[in-house]
Coordinates of C-alpha atoms in Angstrom, one line a residue:
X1 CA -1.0 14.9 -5.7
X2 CA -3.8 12.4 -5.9
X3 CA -4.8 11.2 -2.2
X4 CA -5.4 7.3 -3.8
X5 CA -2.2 7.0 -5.0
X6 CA -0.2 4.2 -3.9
X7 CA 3.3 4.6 -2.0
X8 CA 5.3 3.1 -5.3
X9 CA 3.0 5.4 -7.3
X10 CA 3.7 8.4 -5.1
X11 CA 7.3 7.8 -5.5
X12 CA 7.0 7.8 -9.7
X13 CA 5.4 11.1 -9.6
X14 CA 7.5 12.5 -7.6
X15 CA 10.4 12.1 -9.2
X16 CA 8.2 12.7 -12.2
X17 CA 7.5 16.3 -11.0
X18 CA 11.2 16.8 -10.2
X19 CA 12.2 15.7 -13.6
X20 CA 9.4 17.5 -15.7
X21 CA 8.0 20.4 -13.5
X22 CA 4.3 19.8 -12.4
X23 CA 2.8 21.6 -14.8
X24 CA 3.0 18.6 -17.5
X25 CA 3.3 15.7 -14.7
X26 CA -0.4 14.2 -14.1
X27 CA -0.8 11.4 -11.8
X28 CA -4.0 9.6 -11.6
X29 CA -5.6 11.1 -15.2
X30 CA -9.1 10.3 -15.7
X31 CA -10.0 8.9 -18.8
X32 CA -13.1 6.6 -19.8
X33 CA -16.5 6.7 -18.1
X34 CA -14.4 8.9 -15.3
X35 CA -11.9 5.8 -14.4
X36 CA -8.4 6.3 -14.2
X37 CA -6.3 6.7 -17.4
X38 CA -2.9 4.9 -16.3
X39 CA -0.5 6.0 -13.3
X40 CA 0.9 8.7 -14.8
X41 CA 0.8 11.0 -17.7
X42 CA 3.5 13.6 -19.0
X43 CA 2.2 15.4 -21.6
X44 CA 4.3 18.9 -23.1
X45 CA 4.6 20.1 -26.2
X46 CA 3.6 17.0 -29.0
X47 CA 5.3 14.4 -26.4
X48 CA 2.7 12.4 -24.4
X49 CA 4.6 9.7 -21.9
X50 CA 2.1 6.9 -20.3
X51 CA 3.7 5.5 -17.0
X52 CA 2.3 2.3 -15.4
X53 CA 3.5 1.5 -12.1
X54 CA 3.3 -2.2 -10.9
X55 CA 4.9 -3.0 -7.4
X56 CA 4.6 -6.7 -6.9
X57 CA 6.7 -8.9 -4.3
X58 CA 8.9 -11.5 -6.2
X59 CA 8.6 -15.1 -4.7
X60 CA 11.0 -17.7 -6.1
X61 CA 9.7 -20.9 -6.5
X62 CA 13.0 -22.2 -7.7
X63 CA 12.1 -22.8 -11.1
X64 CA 11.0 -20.9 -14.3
X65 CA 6.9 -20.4 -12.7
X66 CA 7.8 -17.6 -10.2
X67 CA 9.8 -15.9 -13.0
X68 CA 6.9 -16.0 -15.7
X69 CA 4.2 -15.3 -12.7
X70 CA 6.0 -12.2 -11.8
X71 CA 6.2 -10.6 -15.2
X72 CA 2.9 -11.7 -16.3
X73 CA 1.7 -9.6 -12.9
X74 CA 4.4 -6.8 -12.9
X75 CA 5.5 -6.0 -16.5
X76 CA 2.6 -7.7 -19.1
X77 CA -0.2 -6.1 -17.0
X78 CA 1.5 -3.0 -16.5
X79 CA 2.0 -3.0 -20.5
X80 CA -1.5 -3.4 -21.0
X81 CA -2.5 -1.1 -19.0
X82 CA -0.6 1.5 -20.8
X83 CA -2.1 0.1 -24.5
X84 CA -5.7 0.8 -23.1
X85 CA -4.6 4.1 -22.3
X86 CA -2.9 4.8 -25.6
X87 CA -6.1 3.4 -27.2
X88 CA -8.6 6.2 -25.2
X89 CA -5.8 9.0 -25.7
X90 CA -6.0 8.7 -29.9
X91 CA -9.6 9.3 -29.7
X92 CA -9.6 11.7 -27.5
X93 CA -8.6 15.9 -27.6
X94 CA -8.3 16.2 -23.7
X95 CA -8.3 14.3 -20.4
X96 CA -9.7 15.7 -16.9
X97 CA -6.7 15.6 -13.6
X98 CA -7.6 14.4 -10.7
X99 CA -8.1 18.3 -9.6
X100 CA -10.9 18.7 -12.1
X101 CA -8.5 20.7 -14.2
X102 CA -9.2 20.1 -18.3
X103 CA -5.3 20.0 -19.8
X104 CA -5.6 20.0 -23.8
X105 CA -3.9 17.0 -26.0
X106 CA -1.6 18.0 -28.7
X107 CA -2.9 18.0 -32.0
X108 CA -3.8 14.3 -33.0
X109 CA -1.4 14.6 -36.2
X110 CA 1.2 15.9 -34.5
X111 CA 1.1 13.7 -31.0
X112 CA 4.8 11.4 -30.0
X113 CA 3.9 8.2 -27.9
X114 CA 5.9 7.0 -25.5
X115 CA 5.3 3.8 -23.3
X116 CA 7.3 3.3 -20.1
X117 CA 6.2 0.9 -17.2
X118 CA 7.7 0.9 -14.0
X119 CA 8.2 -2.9 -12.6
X120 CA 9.3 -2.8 -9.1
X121 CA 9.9 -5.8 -6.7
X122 CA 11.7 -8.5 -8.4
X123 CA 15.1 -7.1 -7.0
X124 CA 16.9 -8.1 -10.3
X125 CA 16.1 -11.5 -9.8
X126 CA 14.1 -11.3 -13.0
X127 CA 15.7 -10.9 -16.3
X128 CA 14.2 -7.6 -17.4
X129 CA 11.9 -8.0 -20.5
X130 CA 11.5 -4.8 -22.7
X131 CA 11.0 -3.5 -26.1
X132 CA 7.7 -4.5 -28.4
X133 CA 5.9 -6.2 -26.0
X134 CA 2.9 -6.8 -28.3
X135 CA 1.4 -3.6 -29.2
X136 CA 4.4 -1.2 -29.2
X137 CA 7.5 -0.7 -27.7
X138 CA 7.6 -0.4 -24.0
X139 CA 10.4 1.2 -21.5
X140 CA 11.1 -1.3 -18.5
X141 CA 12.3 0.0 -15.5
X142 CA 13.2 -1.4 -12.4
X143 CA 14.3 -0.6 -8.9
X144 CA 17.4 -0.3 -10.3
X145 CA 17.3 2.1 -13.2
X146 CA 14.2 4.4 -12.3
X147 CA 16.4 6.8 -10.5
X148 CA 19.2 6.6 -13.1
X149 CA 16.7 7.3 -15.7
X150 CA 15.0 9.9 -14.4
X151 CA 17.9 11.5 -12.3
X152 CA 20.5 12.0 -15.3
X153 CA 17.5 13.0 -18.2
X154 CA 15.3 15.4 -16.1
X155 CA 13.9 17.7 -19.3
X156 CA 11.3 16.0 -21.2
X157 CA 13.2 16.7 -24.4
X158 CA 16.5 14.8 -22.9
X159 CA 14.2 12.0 -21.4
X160 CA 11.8 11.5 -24.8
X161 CA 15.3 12.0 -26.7
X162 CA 16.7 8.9 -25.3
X163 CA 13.8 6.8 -25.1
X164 CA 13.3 7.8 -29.3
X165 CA 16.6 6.2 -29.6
X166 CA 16.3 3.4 -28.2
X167 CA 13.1 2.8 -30.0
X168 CA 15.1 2.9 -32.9
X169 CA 17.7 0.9 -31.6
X170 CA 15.2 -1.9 -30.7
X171 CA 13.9 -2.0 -34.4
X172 CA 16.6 -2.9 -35.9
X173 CA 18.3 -5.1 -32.9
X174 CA 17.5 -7.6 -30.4
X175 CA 19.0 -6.6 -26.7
X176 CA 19.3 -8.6 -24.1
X177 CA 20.6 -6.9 -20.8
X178 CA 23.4 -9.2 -19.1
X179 CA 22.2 -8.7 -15.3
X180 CA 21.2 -5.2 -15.9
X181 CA 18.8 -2.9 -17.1
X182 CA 18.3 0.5 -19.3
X183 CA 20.3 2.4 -17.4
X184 CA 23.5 0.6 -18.7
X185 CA 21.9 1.6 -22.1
X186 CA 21.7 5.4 -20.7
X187 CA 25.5 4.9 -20.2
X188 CA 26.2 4.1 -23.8
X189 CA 24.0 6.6 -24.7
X190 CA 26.0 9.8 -23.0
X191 CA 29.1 8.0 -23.5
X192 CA 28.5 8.5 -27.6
X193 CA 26.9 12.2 -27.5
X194 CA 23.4 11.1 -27.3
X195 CA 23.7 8.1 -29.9
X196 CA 23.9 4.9 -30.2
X197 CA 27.3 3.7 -32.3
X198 CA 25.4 0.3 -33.4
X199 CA 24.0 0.9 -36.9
X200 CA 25.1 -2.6 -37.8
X201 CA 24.1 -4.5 -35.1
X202 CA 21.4 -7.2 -35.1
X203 CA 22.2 -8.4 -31.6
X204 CA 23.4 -6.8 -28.8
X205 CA 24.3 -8.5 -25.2
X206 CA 24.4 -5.4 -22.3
X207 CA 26.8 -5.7 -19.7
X208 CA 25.7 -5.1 -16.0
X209 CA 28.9 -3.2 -15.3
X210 CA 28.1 0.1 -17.8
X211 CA 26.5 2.6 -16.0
X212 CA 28.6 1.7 -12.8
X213 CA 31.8 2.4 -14.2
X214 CA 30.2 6.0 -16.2
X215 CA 28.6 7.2 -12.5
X216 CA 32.8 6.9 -11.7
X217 CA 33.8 8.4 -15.0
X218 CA 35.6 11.8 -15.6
X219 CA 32.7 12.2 -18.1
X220 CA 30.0 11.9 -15.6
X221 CA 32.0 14.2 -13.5
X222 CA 32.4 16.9 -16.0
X223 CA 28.0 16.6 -17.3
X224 CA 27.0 17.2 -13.5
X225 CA 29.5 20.2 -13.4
X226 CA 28.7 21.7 -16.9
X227 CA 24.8 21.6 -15.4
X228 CA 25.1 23.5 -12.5
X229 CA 23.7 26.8 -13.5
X230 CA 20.7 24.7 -15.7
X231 CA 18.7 24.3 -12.4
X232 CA 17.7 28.5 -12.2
X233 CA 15.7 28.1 -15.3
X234 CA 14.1 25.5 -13.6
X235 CA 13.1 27.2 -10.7
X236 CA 12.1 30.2 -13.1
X237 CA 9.6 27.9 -14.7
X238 CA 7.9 26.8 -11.3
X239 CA 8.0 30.6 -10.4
X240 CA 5.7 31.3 -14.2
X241 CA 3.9 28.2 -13.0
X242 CA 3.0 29.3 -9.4
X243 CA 2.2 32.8 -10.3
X244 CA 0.2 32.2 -13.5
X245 CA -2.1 28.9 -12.9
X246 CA -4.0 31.2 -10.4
X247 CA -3.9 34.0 -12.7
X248 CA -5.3 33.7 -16.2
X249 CA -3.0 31.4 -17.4
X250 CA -5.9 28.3 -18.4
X251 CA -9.1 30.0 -19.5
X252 CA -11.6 27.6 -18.2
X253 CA -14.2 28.6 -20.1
X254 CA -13.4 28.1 -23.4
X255 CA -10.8 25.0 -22.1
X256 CA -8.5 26.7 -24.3
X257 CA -4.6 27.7 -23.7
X258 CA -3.3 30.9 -23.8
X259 CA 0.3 32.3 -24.6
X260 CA 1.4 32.2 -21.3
X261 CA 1.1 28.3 -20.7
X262 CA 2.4 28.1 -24.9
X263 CA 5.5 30.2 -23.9
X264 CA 6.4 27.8 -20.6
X265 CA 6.1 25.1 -22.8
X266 CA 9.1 26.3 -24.9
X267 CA 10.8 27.4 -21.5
X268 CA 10.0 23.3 -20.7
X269 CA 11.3 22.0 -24.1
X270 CA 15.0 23.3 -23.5
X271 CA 17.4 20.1 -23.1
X272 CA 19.7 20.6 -20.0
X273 CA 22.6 21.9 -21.6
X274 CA 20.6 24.8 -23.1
X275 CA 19.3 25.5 -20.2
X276 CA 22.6 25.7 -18.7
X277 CA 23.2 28.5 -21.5
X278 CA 20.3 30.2 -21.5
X279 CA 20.6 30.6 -17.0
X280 CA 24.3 31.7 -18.0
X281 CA 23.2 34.4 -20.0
X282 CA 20.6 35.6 -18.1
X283 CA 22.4 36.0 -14.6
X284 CA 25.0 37.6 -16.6
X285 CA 22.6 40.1 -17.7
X286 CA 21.1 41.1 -14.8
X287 CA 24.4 40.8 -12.3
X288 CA 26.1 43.0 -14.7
X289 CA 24.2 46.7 -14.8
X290 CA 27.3 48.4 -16.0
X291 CA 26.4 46.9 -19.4
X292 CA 23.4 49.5 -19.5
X293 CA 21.4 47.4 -22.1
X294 CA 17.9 47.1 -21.7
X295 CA 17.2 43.2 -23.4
X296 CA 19.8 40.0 -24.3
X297 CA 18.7 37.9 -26.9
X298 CA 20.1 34.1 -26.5
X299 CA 19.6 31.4 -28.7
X300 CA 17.5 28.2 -27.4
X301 CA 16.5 25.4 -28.6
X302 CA 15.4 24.4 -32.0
X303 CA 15.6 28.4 -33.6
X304 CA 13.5 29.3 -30.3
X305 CA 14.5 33.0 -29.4
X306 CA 15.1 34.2 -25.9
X307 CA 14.3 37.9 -25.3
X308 CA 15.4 38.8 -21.8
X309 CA 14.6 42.0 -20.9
X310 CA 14.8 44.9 -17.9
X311 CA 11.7 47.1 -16.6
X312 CA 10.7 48.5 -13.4
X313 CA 7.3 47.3 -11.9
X314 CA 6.1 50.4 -11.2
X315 CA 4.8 50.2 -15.2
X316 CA 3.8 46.9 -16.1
X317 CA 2.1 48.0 -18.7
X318 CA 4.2 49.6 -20.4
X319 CA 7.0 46.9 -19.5
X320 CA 4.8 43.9 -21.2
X321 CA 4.1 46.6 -24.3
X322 CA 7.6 46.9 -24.7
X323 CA 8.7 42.9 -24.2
X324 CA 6.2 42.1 -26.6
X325 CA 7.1 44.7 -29.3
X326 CA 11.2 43.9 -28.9
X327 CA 10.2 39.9 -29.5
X328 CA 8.0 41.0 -32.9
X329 CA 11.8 43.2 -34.2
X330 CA 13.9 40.0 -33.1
X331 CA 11.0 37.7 -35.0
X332 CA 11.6 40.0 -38.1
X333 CA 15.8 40.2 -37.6
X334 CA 15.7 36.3 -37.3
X335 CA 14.4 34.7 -40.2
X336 CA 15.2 30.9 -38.9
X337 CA 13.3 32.3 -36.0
X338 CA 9.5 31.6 -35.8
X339 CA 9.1 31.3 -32.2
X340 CA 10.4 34.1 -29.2
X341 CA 10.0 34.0 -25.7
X342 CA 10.3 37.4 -23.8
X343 CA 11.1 37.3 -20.0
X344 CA 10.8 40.6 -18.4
X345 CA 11.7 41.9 -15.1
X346 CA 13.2 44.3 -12.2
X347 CA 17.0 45.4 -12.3
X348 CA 18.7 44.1 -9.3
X349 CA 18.5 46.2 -6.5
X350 CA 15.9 48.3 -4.8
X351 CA 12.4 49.0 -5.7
X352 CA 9.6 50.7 -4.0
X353 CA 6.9 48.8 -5.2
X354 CA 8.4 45.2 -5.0
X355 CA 9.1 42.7 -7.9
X356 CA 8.1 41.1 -10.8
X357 CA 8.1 38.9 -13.9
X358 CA 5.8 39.0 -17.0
X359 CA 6.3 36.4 -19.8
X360 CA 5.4 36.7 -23.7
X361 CA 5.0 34.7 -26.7
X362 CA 5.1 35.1 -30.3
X363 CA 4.8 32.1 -32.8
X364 CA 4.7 33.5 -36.4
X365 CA 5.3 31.1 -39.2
X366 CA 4.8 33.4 -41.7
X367 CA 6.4 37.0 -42.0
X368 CA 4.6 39.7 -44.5
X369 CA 5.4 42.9 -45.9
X370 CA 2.9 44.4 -43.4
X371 CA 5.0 43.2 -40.5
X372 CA 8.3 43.9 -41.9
X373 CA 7.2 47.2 -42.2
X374 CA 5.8 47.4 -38.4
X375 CA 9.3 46.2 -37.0
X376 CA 11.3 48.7 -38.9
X377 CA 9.0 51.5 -38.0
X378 CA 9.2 49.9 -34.0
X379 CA 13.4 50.3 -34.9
X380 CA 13.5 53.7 -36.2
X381 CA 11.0 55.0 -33.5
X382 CA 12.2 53.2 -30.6
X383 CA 15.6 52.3 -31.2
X384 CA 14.9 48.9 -29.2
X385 CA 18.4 47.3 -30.5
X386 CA 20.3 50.3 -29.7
X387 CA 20.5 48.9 -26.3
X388 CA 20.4 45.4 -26.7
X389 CA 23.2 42.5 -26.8
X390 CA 22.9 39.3 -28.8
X391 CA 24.2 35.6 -28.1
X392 CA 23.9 34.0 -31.6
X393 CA 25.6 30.6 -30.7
X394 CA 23.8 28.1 -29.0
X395 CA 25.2 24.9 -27.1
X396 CA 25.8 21.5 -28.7
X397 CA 22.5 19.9 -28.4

């Protein structure tokens, strides 16, 4: 983490890290003539998130002047910040991190903006201003709902999700938050299955009491129970992340990605509950060897297969061979299917020569004759699905 960062700042990419693995979370990026870019930048997949962190002491002066003095300082500043930065990030194809490391924009066509600034130090005693502040619409948070916000949506696809919606929501209504902030939004937002249930609304007055009364809810109590199990593909990710950024994973030659990075990125797209699934299934599969099946497919996100698959490290070779030829037959079985992840390693227990993982990734839009014809030569030869399970159904997203 970036030595010059502030204590506030420090705190924000923290729980940035937590929420979206470090792999995406940047703090201090550098952007024009080598200055810094804004506070914080997650970028993975299409989504890019700009942060801006302001930490400025409220002082009441008993009337309107210390209200409009600390939002011009904490939130309009902060905003404008995060507009230069959007305005350097559409002209540009990458940004440099603070460690020198290059990390490749998405496609220009393709890129998702969001704006969030983090406005600390008015205790609440400010009526919180957000929504199109100008240029765009930009995500307030406070002391209050930073934790909530980043606590309860910790996948980037959850967290982008909800800040899409309420994007939406501010488009076609004008909110004004009764003593709270956009966590009591969050609230309403789980409460309805990731929606909002005002399509008719113009105005909408927020009460501060919401996300109080869902943190002692049955509801709440049931989410943090059904995501128990989510938090092992978490910690696989970080594993792929340790092992590969010092090993081939960024050629930094050619400033070019390679599969392995493309295939955590899918890994990093799974919403909680999938993940939840998708660590299921895999502990399943290796905790149960009376099975004797070799690979599990399991449904992820978005059509994205999951190939999880059993090899001894004694043959890596031959093991990453293998994972990559059973994701081409479950590419070619899966017509929805245009992406699969493989995920191969040891069978529980002993081994001579230690452990492993090895990762791959194939992303093939189109599917030929000449291909067909490869996977059902792989099947006939191999038998690679003679041994394999399949878990078709994936969660409610």
């Amino acid at each position: 983490m970036s030595e010059g960062l502030t204590d506030s700042e420090k705190f924000v990419n923290s729980i940035s890290e937590r929420a979206f693995l470090s792999l995406w979370t940047h703090p201090n990026p550098i952007g024009k003539k080598g200055k810094e870019l804004c506070d914080c930048l997650i970028v993975c997949g299409i989504h890019i998130v700009i942060i801006s962190v302001k930490d400025i002491k409220y002082k009441d002066t008993g009337d309107e002047a210390g209200w409009n003095r600390w939002i011009k300082a904490a939130i309009d500043k902060s905003a404008s910040q995060i507009w230069g930065a959007e305005r350097w990030l559409n002209s540009a194809n990458e940004f440099t991190r603070q460690d020198g490391r290059k990390v490749e924009l998405p496609p220009k066509e393709e890129r998702i903006i969001h704006r969030m600034s983090v406005s600390l130090g008015a205790q609440r005693r400010v009526m919180t201003k957000s929504g199109d502040l100008g240029n765009g619409v930009v995500h307030v948070c406070d002391e209050f709902s930073l934790g909530a916000i980043f606590g309860l949506l910790d996948t980037i696809t959850d967290f982008v999700g909800f800040l899409t919606q309420v994007e939406s929501l501010i488009s076609r209504a004008n909110i004004i938050f009764s003593g709270g902030g956009i966590e009591d939004l969050l609230a309403i937002y789980l409460l309805n299955n990731y929606s909002f249930p005002y399509e008719e609304a113009e105005l909408l007055v927020i009460d501060d009491t919401i996300f109080e009364g869902f943190l002692d809810s049955d509801d709440y109590k049931a989410i943090q129970k059904s995501y128990e199990t989510s938090y092992f593909w978490d910690r696989l990710i970080e594993h792929f992340i340790d092992d590969l950024l010092t090993d081939g994973m960024f050629e930094h030659g050619t400033g070019q990605v390679t599969s392995n990075q493309l295939a955590l990125v899918q890994m990093a797209l799974q919403p909680r509950a999938f993940r939840a699934n998708l660590s299921e299934a895999f502990s399943e599969f290796l905790q149960k060897p009376e099975l004797k099946i070799a690979s599990r497919v399991v449904m992820g996100y978005r059509n994205t297969a999951f190939v999880f698959h059993l090899g001894p490290s004694s043959d890596r070779e031959a093991r990453v061979q293998e994972l990559g030829l059973r994701c081409l037959v479950v590419r070619g079985r899966l017509p929805d299917v245009k992406v699969v992840v493989g995920i191969s390693r040891d069978k529980l227990g002993p081994s001579e020569v230690g452990y492993s993982h090895d990762i791959a990734y194939i992303d093939l839009p189109e599917w030929g004759d000449e291909l067909e014809q490869q996977v059902q030569t792989i099947q006939e030869e191999l038998g690679y699905f003679a041994n394999a399970s399949w878990t078709r159904k994936p969660p409610s997203a």
